GROMACS .gro file of C-alpha atoms in nm:
model
  124
    1GLN     CA    1  14.205   0.286  10.624
    2VAL     CA    2  14.284   0.625  10.774
    3LEU     CA    3  14.436   0.608  11.122
    4LEU     CA    4  14.524   0.891  11.358
    5VAL     CA    5  14.712   0.804  11.675
    6GLU     CA    6  14.770   1.064  11.946
    7SER     CA    7  15.035   1.045  12.215
    8GLY     CA    8  15.209   1.267  12.469
    9GLY     CA    9  14.931   1.326  12.717
   10GLY     CA   10  14.984   1.294  13.090
   11ALA     CA   11  14.949   1.455  13.428
   12VAL     CA   12  15.128   1.780  13.505
   13GLN     CA   13  15.106   2.061  13.754
   14ALA     CA   14  14.976   2.404  13.661
   15GLY     CA   15  15.242   2.600  13.478
   16GLY     CA   16  15.391   2.288  13.326
   17SER     CA   17  15.430   2.185  12.964
   18LEU     CA   18  15.340   1.893  12.740
   19ARG     CA   19  15.383   1.816  12.373
   20LEU     CA   20  15.116   1.613  12.200
   21SER     CA   21  15.181   1.423  11.878
   22CYS     CA   22  14.944   1.274  11.622
   23VAL     CA   23  15.071   1.032  11.359
   24VAL     CA   24  14.854   0.987  11.051
   25SER     CA   25  14.850   0.692  10.813
   26GLY     CA   26  14.630   0.590  10.523
   27ARG     CA   27  14.601   0.936  10.373
   28THR     CA   28  14.840   1.177  10.199
   29PHE     CA   29  14.900   1.380  10.512
   30ARG     CA   30  15.051   1.683  10.339
   31ASP     CA   31  14.734   1.748  10.137
   32TYR     CA   32  14.503   1.814  10.431
   33GLY     CA   33  14.447   2.061  10.708
   34MET     CA   34  14.473   1.928  11.063
   35GLY     CA   35  14.331   2.029  11.397
   36TRP     CA   36  14.342   1.968  11.769
   37PHE     CA   37  14.020   1.958  11.969
   38ARG     CA   38  13.947   1.872  12.330
   39GLN     CA   39  13.656   1.732  12.523
   40LEU     CA   40  13.554   1.701  12.885
   41GLN     CA   41  13.328   1.414  12.982
   42GLY     CA   42  12.968   1.511  12.926
   43LYS     CA   43  13.057   1.819  12.725
   44GLU     CA   44  13.089   1.892  12.356
   45ARG     CA   45  13.418   1.864  12.176
   46GLU     CA   46  13.573   2.208  12.134
   47PHE     CA   47  13.825   2.359  11.898
   48VAL     CA   48  14.180   2.418  12.025
   49ALA     CA   49  14.405   2.481  11.723
   50ALA     CA   50  14.428   2.413  11.351
   51ILE     CA   51  14.687   2.429  11.075
   52SER     CA   52  14.661   2.433  10.698
   53TRP     CA   53  14.811   2.172  10.469
   54PHE     CA   54  15.154   2.329  10.443
   55GLY     CA   55  15.156   2.498  10.782
   56GLY     CA   56  15.128   2.845  10.636
   57SER     CA   57  14.811   2.929  10.827
   58THR     CA   58  14.719   2.855  11.185
   59SER     CA   59  14.426   2.933  11.411
   60TYR     CA   60  14.381   2.910  11.787
   61ALA     CA   61  14.100   2.925  12.036
   62ASP     CA   62  14.118   3.242  12.244
   63SER     CA   63  14.165   3.036  12.559
   64VAL     CA   64  14.498   2.892  12.436
   65LYS     CA   65  14.644   3.178  12.233
   66GLY     CA   66  14.998   3.260  12.341
   67ARG     CA   67  15.031   2.931  12.532
   68PHE     CA   68  14.982   2.657  12.270
   69THR     CA   69  15.159   2.615  11.937
   70ILE     CA   70  15.042   2.385  11.660
   71SER     CA   71  15.288   2.257  11.401
   72ARG     CA   72  15.329   1.975  11.153
   73ASP     CA   73  15.603   1.771  10.992
   74ASN     CA   74  15.480   1.655  10.654
   75GLU     CA   75  15.782   1.429  10.609
   76LYS     CA   76  15.690   1.239  10.925
   77ASN     CA   77  15.311   1.252  10.877
   78THR     CA   78  15.293   1.401  11.224
   79LEU     CA   79  15.097   1.683  11.385
   80TYR     CA   80  15.212   1.845  11.709
   81LEU     CA   81  15.067   2.060  11.983
   82GLN     CA   82  15.316   2.225  12.216
   83MET     CA   83  15.135   2.330  12.532
   84GLU     CA   84  15.297   2.573  12.774
   85SER     CA   85  15.179   2.741  13.095
   86LEU     CA   86  14.913   2.477  13.139
   87LEU     CA   87  14.609   2.557  13.351
   88PRO     CA   88  14.370   2.324  13.536
   89GLU     CA   89  14.101   2.423  13.288
   90ASP     CA   90  14.311   2.270  13.009
   91THR     CA   91  14.231   1.929  13.156
   92ALA     CA   92  14.052   1.723  12.889
   93VAL     CA   93  14.091   1.445  12.637
   94TYR     CA   94  14.271   1.590  12.335
   95TYR     CA   95  14.185   1.465  11.987
   96CYS     CA   96  14.348   1.527  11.653
   97GLY     CA   97  14.131   1.548  11.346
   98ILE     CA   98  14.206   1.557  10.974
   99SER     CA   99  14.011   1.784  10.745
  100SER     CA  100  13.850   1.681  10.420
  101THR     CA  101  14.027   1.976  10.250
  102TRP     CA  102  14.359   2.161  10.257
  103ASP     CA  103  14.211   2.431  10.481
  104LEU     CA  104  14.214   2.468  10.860
  105PRO     CA  105  13.941   2.268  11.035
  106VAL     CA  106  13.804   2.494  11.308
  107ARG     CA  107  13.474   2.311  11.362
  108VAL     CA  108  13.415   1.951  11.463
  109ASP     CA  109  13.215   1.884  11.147
  110GLU     CA  110  13.509   1.995  10.932
  111CYS     CA  111  13.716   1.694  11.042
  112GLU     CA  112  13.664   1.376  10.846
  113TYR     CA  113  13.857   1.137  11.071
  114TRP     CA  114  13.960   1.139  11.436
  115GLY     CA  115  14.209   0.974  11.665
  116ARG     CA  116  14.107   0.806  11.989
  117GLY     CA  117  14.241   1.086  12.205
  118THR     CA  118  14.501   1.136  12.475
  119GLN     CA  119  14.425   1.248  12.829
  120VAL     CA  120  14.578   1.569  12.965
  121THR     CA  121  14.534   1.635  13.336
  122VAL     CA  122  14.657   1.959  13.494
  123SER     CA  123  14.651   1.987  13.872
  124SER     CA  124  14.656   2.311  14.067
   0.00000   0.00000   0.00000
């Protein structure tokens, strides 16, 4: 059974920082691309950032470029998202997803499994 468990969400003021983590079990983590997506209630899940199997390639949504950094520790089976200069519009539930390939998952349908999400709330 493949499990993804996110943590690190919370409530912060605009301009603050958070670091999200996603621990993966049940799959050889280092073989697969990983991604972060976010979703507001009633809206579609949207791409935030992705990283290839070894971390050599990354991709970011334009809205988070220069503020968010995705990384991974293949020894710890853990994906990270460092979020800086947070804005109220970053408020959402953040999900990690694991790709079915080594490549970066930049679309929702490219992720084979998902975590249950962690809430990030940014107040102005």
